[in-house]
Backbone as a chain_set.jsonl record, in Angstrom:
{"seq": "MNAAPDGSVIQREAPRADLLAFEIKDRITKPDIEWMSSIADEAMKIHDKIDMLLIMSNYEGSDLGARFDGYASTVMARSVAHIRNYVVVGAPLFARAMITLSGTVMPVETKTFDLADEAAAWAYLAEAGPATARS", "coords": {"N": [[104.564, -71.4, -136.787], [101.455, -69.689, -137.807], [98.266, -70.878, -137.349], [95.329, -69.904, -139.738], [91.474, -69.733, -138.773], [89.681, -71.996, -140.167], [91.798, -72.854, -141.209], [92.696, -72.252, -144.301], [94.435, -70.156, -144.75], [97.442, -69.907, -143.485], [100.283, -68.077, -141.161], [103.685, -68.093, -142.525], [107.003, -67.844, -141.366], [109.109, -64.814, -140.845], [111.733, -62.861, -140.991], [112.186, -60.916, -140.248], [110.025, -57.998, -138.209], [108.439, -56.475, -138.988], [107.526, -57.191, -142.069], [105.446, -59.244, -142.859], [103.67, -62.683, -144.064], [101.802, -65.393, -145.878], [100.603, -67.674, -146.167], [98.859, -68.89, -148.957], [96.825, -72.112, -149.376], [94.458, -72.871, -149.264], [90.696, -72.619, -150.584], [89.577, -69.453, -149.543], [87.803, -68.585, -146.108], [85.623, -65.838, -145.021], [85.992, -66.565, -142.586], [88.669, -66.292, -141.614], [90.043, -64.571, -144.056], [89.149, -62.505, -142.393], [90.788, -62.779, -139.893], [93.428, -63.191, -141.232], [93.615, -59.936, -141.471], [93.257, -59.235, -139.135], [95.391, -59.102, -138.228], [97.691, -58.082, -140.101], [96.421, -55.876, -139.685], [97.127, -55.134, -137.216], [99.963, -54.798, -137.786], [100.105, -52.585, -139.462], [99.738, -50.905, -137.075], [101.562, -51.362, -135.665], [104.406, -50.387, -136.747], [105.044, -48.048, -139.288], [105.287, -48.894, -142.097], [105.303, -51.594, -143.61], [105.893, -54.999, -145.278], [104.51, -57.372, -147.174], [104.14, -60.726, -148.174], [102.748, -63.214, -149.902], [102.172, -66.321, -150.571], [100.575, -68.572, -152.73], [99.995, -71.233, -152.283], [98.18, -73.335, -153.989], [95.767, -71.841, -153.941], [92.602, -71.394, -153.924], [90.076, -70.269, -154.687], [87.738, -68.326, -153.269], [85.999, -67.42, -150.741], [82.343, -66.129, -150.638], [81.325, -64.819, -148.269], [84.233, -63.264, -147.907], [84.856, -62.418, -149.601], [83.599, -60.09, -149.413], [83.393, -58.689, -146.892], [83.222, -56.674, -144.442], [85.378, -55.343, -142.551], [87.945, -57.02, -143.808], [87.965, -55.432, -145.611], [88.112, -52.887, -145.678], [90.782, -52.707, -143.964], [92.457, -53.53, -145.809], [91.468, -51.036, -147.699], [93.31, -49.451, -145.92], [95.683, -50.098, -146.449], [97.179, -49.428, -148.262], [98.906, -47.119, -147.474], [100.221, -48.127, -145.726], [101.584, -50.268, -147.08], [105.007, -51.206, -148.045], [106.276, -53.232, -150.065], [104.272, -54.981, -152.035], [104.524, -58.116, -152.588], [103.285, -61.596, -154.742], [103.844, -64.343, -154.586], [103.182, -67.634, -157.225], [100.311, -66.385, -158.155], [97.031, -66.505, -159.649], [97.127, -66.494, -163.056], [95.284, -64.295, -163.829], [95.362, -62.733, -161.419], [97.341, -62.375, -161.543], [97.953, -60.408, -163.55], [96.475, -57.989, -162.693], [97.574, -57.533, -160.132], [99.774, -56.293, -160.72], [98.295, -54.242, -162.253], [97.64, -53.182, -160.161], [100.138, -52.026, -159.523], [100.444, -49.372, -160.78], [99.495, -47.564, -160.263], [99.026, -47.36, -157.247], [100.807, -46.392, -154.789], [102.749, -48.525, -154.009], [105.039, -50.486, -154.426], [105.083, -52.926, -155.953], [105.479, -57.609, -156.813], [104.988, -59.957, -158.538], [105.512, -63.88, -158.472], [107.002, -67.084, -159.731], [105.062, -70.487, -158.519], [107.195, -72.257, -157.854], [109.313, -70.483, -157.946], [109.826, -68.966, -155.214], [111.76, -68.929, -153.095], [113.315, -66.801, -154.381], [111.687, -64.385, -154.436], [111.988, -64.326, -151.569], [114.534, -64.04, -151.185], [114.623, -61.612, -152.815], [113.098, -59.583, -150.716], [114.416, -59.495, -148.515], [116.376, -58.946, -149.638], [115.612, -55.847, -150.811], [115.385, -54.914, -147.47], [114.87, -53.74, -144.106], [111.063, -52.663, -144.509], [110.192, -50.767, -142.549], [113.436, -48.339, -142.813], [113.297, -47.093, -145.767], [110.93, -44.878, -146.517]], "CA": [[103.717, -71.01, -138.389], [100.065, -70.161, -137.127], [97.023, -71.397, -138.609], [93.682, -69.055, -139.906], [91.077, -71.259, -137.631], [89.608, -72.769, -141.061], [92.911, -73.284, -142.304], [92.573, -71.728, -145.969], [95.707, -69.229, -144.457], [98.638, -70.079, -142.547], [100.938, -66.831, -141.294], [104.611, -68.119, -142.519], [107.676, -66.596, -139.89], [109.495, -63.716, -142.043], [112.76, -62.964, -141.299], [111.649, -59.134, -140.066], [108.791, -58.135, -138.046], [107.921, -55.991, -140.474], [107.194, -57.874, -143.437], [104.065, -60.239, -143.139], [103.999, -63.651, -144.615], [101.153, -65.559, -145.502], [100.897, -68.053, -147.66], [97.495, -69.139, -148.66], [95.778, -72.681, -149.014], [92.753, -73.298, -149.962], [89.359, -71.354, -150.591], [89.556, -68.699, -148.478], [87.035, -68.125, -145.868], [85.108, -65.513, -143.84], [86.451, -65.949, -140.85], [90.632, -66.255, -142.673], [90.242, -63.638, -144.004], [89.298, -61.902, -141.016], [92.044, -63.584, -139.477], [94.85, -62.534, -141.664], [93.625, -58.735, -141.938], [93.892, -59.205, -137.666], [97.637, -59.881, -137.896], [97.9, -56.697, -141.214], [95.876, -53.838, -139.0], [97.844, -54.716, -136.546], [101.386, -54.829, -138.344], [99.97, -51.661, -139.679], [99.414, -49.884, -135.87], [103.056, -50.888, -135.123], [105.165, -50.229, -137.852], [104.839, -47.5, -140.103], [105.496, -49.173, -143.277], [104.88, -53.198, -143.998], [106.066, -56.301, -146.342], [103.951, -57.991, -147.576], [104.369, -61.069, -149.7], [101.525, -64.368, -150.191], [102.543, -67.317, -151.396], [98.972, -69.185, -152.918], [100.663, -73.048, -153.138], [96.487, -74.471, -153.331], [94.391, -70.785, -154.131], [90.854, -72.117, -155.196], [89.143, -68.767, -155.006], [87.302, -67.116, -152.097], [84.482, -67.677, -150.592], [82.093, -64.313, -151.427], [81.809, -63.378, -148.047], [85.446, -63.66, -147.687], [85.091, -60.936, -150.866], [83.448, -58.323, -149.436], [84.278, -58.56, -145.26], [83.492, -54.732, -144.239], [86.11, -55.418, -141.913], [88.934, -56.801, -144.304], [87.77, -54.146, -146.938], [89.012, -51.439, -144.387], [91.913, -53.339, -144.077], [93.158, -53.496, -147.575], [92.588, -49.194, -148.071], [93.644, -48.34, -145.063], [97.237, -50.603, -146.409], [98.161, -48.378, -149.708], [99.201, -45.87, -146.937], [101.35, -48.683, -144.857], [103.013, -51.248, -147.981], [106.198, -51.167, -148.97], [106.286, -54.176, -150.879], [103.403, -56.404, -151.793], [104.82, -58.963, -153.434], [103.035, -62.661, -154.703], [104.209, -65.792, -154.853], [102.037, -68.622, -157.376], [98.931, -65.62, -158.616], [97.142, -67.419, -161.125], [97.19, -65.215, -164.001], [94.137, -63.309, -163.785], [95.142, -61.441, -160.171], [99.231, -61.32, -161.914], [96.744, -58.89, -164.24], [95.785, -57.303, -161.106], [98.438, -57.524, -158.668], [101.026, -55.533, -161.706], [98.183, -53.311, -162.363], [97.784, -51.729, -159.375], [101.128, -51.183, -158.646], [101.391, -49.527, -161.432], [98.355, -46.603, -159.654], [99.114, -47.041, -156.049], [102.26, -46.213, -154.061], [103.397, -49.31, -153.458], [105.646, -51.684, -154.919], [104.159, -55.145, -156.732], [106.52, -58.476, -157.458], [104.649, -61.482, -158.826], [106.623, -64.537, -158.681], [105.801, -68.091, -160.454], [105.663, -70.292, -157.573], [108.661, -72.952, -158.536], [110.543, -68.932, -157.464], [108.863, -68.417, -153.79], [113.667, -68.774, -152.483], [113.575, -65.354, -155.48], [110.978, -64.115, -153.547], [112.08, -63.694, -150.253], [115.277, -63.052, -152.036], [113.979, -59.921, -153.429], [112.341, -58.954, -149.662], [115.391, -59.381, -148.297], [117.971, -56.876, -150.669], [115.315, -54.07, -150.185], [115.64, -54.152, -146.629], [113.414, -53.473, -143.24], [110.115, -51.894, -144.698], [111.04, -49.005, -142.41], [114.323, -47.926, -142.991], [112.78, -45.495, -145.822], [109.471, -44.379, -146.743]], "C": [[101.828, -70.324, -137.403], [98.882, -69.819, -138.617], [96.123, -69.866, -138.617], [93.069, -70.413, -139.17], [90.732, -71.392, -138.889], [90.559, -73.128, -141.406], [93.399, -72.861, -143.531], [94.355, -70.517, -145.608], [96.438, -69.604, -143.875], [99.489, -68.396, -142.833], [102.981, -68.314, -140.878], [105.594, -67.492, -140.96], [108.171, -65.558, -141.056], [111.089, -63.512, -140.655], [113.056, -61.504, -140.088], [110.594, -58.993, -139.248], [107.989, -57.006, -138.336], [107.558, -56.153, -141.989], [105.971, -59.296, -142.519], [104.188, -61.303, -144.196], [103.122, -64.778, -144.857], [101.487, -66.694, -146.638], [99.195, -69.27, -147.586], [97.145, -71.062, -149.744], [95.066, -73.9, -149.526], [92.313, -72.338, -150.246], [89.308, -70.791, -149.2], [88.187, -68.074, -147.808], [86.77, -66.36, -145.775], [86.106, -64.879, -142.365], [88.18, -65.939, -141.021], [91.01, -65.206, -142.904], [90.15, -62.585, -142.758], [90.633, -62.292, -140.115], [93.444, -62.95, -139.585], [94.362, -61.186, -142.157], [93.324, -58.268, -139.992], [94.521, -58.111, -137.675], [98.074, -57.857, -138.845], [98.194, -55.606, -140.31], [97.145, -54.133, -138.237], [99.204, -54.538, -136.063], [101.146, -53.37, -138.411], [100.275, -50.431, -138.735], [100.822, -50.04, -135.688], [103.999, -50.234, -135.86], [104.585, -49.76, -138.701], [104.03, -47.683, -141.652], [105.724, -50.849, -143.571], [105.757, -54.163, -145.476], [105.966, -57.062, -146.305], [104.262, -59.323, -148.379], [103.153, -62.925, -148.887], [101.689, -65.242, -151.24], [100.778, -68.328, -151.699], [99.462, -70.17, -152.891], [99.335, -73.383, -153.61], [95.867, -73.012, -153.157], [93.549, -71.335, -154.729], [90.046, -71.19, -154.291], [88.952, -68.288, -153.239], [85.849, -67.236, -152.072], [83.688, -66.295, -150.79], [81.677, -63.834, -149.993], [82.993, -63.098, -147.047], [85.503, -62.07, -148.223], [85.293, -59.975, -150.495], [82.84, -58.693, -147.566], [84.491, -57.183, -145.394], [84.954, -54.729, -143.602], [88.055, -55.764, -142.585], [89.221, -56.028, -145.802], [88.626, -53.382, -146.288], [90.533, -51.648, -143.969], [92.714, -52.875, -145.117], [92.882, -52.246, -147.703], [93.06, -48.681, -146.795], [95.675, -48.943, -145.568], [97.791, -49.842, -147.04], [98.391, -47.298, -149.265], [100.682, -47.089, -146.11], [102.339, -50.079, -146.082], [103.741, -50.622, -148.434], [105.428, -51.667, -150.637], [104.925, -54.746, -150.755], [103.592, -57.396, -152.273], [104.147, -60.953, -153.297], [103.535, -63.966, -154.869], [103.508, -67.366, -156.023], [101.115, -68.109, -157.677], [99.094, -66.274, -159.621], [96.596, -65.977, -162.3], [95.994, -64.339, -164.141], [94.45, -62.279, -162.533], [97.106, -61.503, -161.137], [99.235, -59.865, -162.444], [97.415, -58.479, -163.506], [96.646, -56.174, -160.578], [99.785, -56.106, -159.651], [99.682, -54.162, -162.215], [97.416, -52.157, -161.608], [99.437, -50.903, -158.618], [101.454, -50.023, -159.518], [100.337, -47.27, -161.683], [98.324, -46.474, -158.068], [100.454, -47.185, -155.964], [102.194, -47.152, -153.234], [103.676, -50.151, -154.256], [104.879, -53.441, -155.148], [105.053, -55.802, -157.076], [105.28, -59.585, -157.083], [106.118, -62.182, -159.337], [105.992, -65.54, -159.06], [106.202, -69.162, -158.494], [106.693, -71.087, -157.059], [110.179, -71.757, -157.699], [110.164, -68.12, -156.334], [110.885, -67.931, -153.413], [113.191, -67.349, -153.356], [112.697, -64.37, -154.811], [110.959, -63.108, -152.069], [113.785, -63.027, -150.53], [115.131, -61.832, -152.057], [113.813, -58.875, -152.003], [113.245, -59.016, -149.036], [116.894, -57.806, -148.834], [117.024, -56.12, -150.435], [114.849, -54.021, -148.406], [114.355, -54.438, -146.131], [112.611, -52.643, -144.058], [110.136, -49.945, -143.908], [112.264, -48.056, -141.989], [113.633, -46.498, -144.225], [110.835, -46.022, -146.389], [108.611, -44.286, -148.583]], "O": [[101.399, -70.841, -136.371], [98.701, -69.252, -139.695], [96.209, -68.968, -137.779], [93.572, -71.519, -138.974], [91.627, -70.751, -139.441], [90.386, -74.05, -142.204], [94.568, -73.121, -143.815], [95.187, -70.336, -146.497], [95.663, -69.983, -142.996], [99.501, -67.713, -143.857], [103.341, -68.951, -139.887], [105.163, -66.959, -139.937], [107.578, -65.551, -142.135], [111.167, -64.132, -139.594], [114.011, -61.32, -139.334], [109.869, -59.977, -139.389], [106.896, -56.77, -137.821], [107.367, -55.279, -142.835], [106.232, -60.029, -141.566], [104.764, -60.977, -145.234], [103.433, -65.623, -144.017], [102.268, -66.67, -147.589], [98.699, -70.0, -146.728], [97.335, -70.958, -150.956], [95.09, -75.067, -149.916], [92.914, -71.265, -150.299], [89.097, -71.342, -148.119], [87.475, -67.301, -148.449], [87.559, -65.608, -146.347], [86.53, -63.921, -141.717], [88.757, -65.316, -140.13], [91.978, -64.668, -142.367], [91.123, -61.975, -142.314], [91.383, -61.336, -139.917], [94.233, -62.468, -138.773], [94.603, -61.04, -143.355], [93.211, -57.088, -139.659], [94.427, -56.919, -137.381], [98.539, -56.845, -138.321], [99.149, -54.866, -140.074], [98.169, -53.507, -138.509], [99.669, -54.305, -134.948], [101.785, -52.692, -137.608], [100.781, -49.365, -139.085], [101.464, -49.0, -135.541], [104.417, -49.239, -135.268], [103.663, -50.392, -139.216], [103.036, -47.189, -142.183], [106.922, -51.007, -143.806], [106.066, -53.625, -146.539], [106.703, -57.869, -145.74], [104.738, -59.035, -149.477], [103.022, -63.392, -147.756], [101.457, -65.074, -152.437], [100.032, -68.62, -150.765], [99.558, -70.386, -154.099], [99.588, -74.588, -153.641], [95.348, -72.905, -152.045], [93.609, -71.75, -155.887], [89.467, -71.536, -153.261], [89.774, -68.026, -152.36], [84.932, -67.189, -152.892], [84.372, -65.322, -151.106], [81.545, -62.611, -149.937], [82.909, -62.815, -145.852], [85.909, -61.03, -147.704], [86.189, -59.148, -150.663], [81.645, -58.932, -147.389], [85.35, -56.566, -146.022], [85.768, -54.04, -144.216], [89.067, -55.187, -142.187], [90.12, -56.014, -146.643], [89.844, -53.344, -146.462], [91.3, -50.725, -143.694], [93.5, -51.928, -145.144], [93.952, -51.669, -147.896], [93.19, -47.466, -146.645], [96.675, -48.362, -145.148], [98.879, -49.405, -146.665], [98.284, -46.318, -150.003], [101.866, -46.762, -146.037], [103.433, -50.595, -145.853], [103.532, -49.628, -149.13], [104.754, -51.206, -151.558], [104.415, -54.989, -149.661], [102.504, -57.893, -152.564], [104.343, -61.617, -152.279], [103.176, -64.384, -155.969], [103.374, -68.345, -155.288], [100.259, -68.993, -157.725], [100.056, -66.63, -160.302], [95.934, -64.944, -162.195], [96.217, -63.462, -164.976], [93.934, -61.162, -162.531], [97.843, -60.517, -161.161], [99.85, -58.827, -162.199], [98.645, -58.474, -163.453], [96.655, -54.945, -160.515], [100.439, -55.244, -159.063], [100.181, -53.086, -162.544], [96.912, -51.072, -161.897], [99.741, -49.994, -157.847], [102.545, -49.492, -159.309], [100.416, -46.356, -162.502], [97.658, -45.563, -157.577], [101.184, -47.835, -156.711], [101.793, -47.057, -152.074], [102.782, -50.697, -154.903], [104.444, -54.47, -154.632], [105.865, -55.162, -157.744], [104.802, -59.946, -156.007], [107.106, -61.794, -159.962], [104.763, -65.54, -159.005], [107.031, -68.864, -157.634], [107.167, -70.808, -155.958], [111.288, -71.988, -157.217], [110.139, -66.89, -156.346], [111.244, -66.756, -153.486], [112.464, -66.704, -152.601], [113.279, -63.296, -154.659], [110.449, -62.067, -151.657], [114.174, -61.908, -150.198], [115.583, -61.052, -151.218], [114.213, -57.711, -152.009], [113.047, -57.969, -148.419], [117.582, -56.807, -148.624], [117.416, -55.317, -149.588], [114.038, -53.165, -148.051], [113.339, -54.902, -146.65], [113.265, -51.705, -144.515], [110.114, -48.781, -144.308], [112.199, -47.215, -141.093], [113.482, -45.329, -143.872], [110.07, -46.979, -146.507], [107.454, -43.883, -148.705]]}, "num_chains": 1, "name": "protein.A"}
């Protein structure tokens, strides 16, 4: 596992290169969102399509600088064309609603799971197979 500079985000090991898995463990800081964005940015340069799994084990919000970071916002905007499945485990209710809504208006499959159902999220992505196999 790789940890972001301030430790609010860690990169979890994934069974395939086109699946990024991150665990949110605290309040997200600007250095940490930039670290996470750089990993996603690099993956999108290597793979046309990727899947992303976020596990919010102890999400406590994000610093103002993290919410309005220019680099992270640019990567997020570009990700719409590159992310096939966006799966979130343990999202707060307000975030679940936003994730579900965004899935109806963007060309990204979105799915949420309760924190207790993390294994089901991994199984869902395993069943989906490599992101680069379909577009």
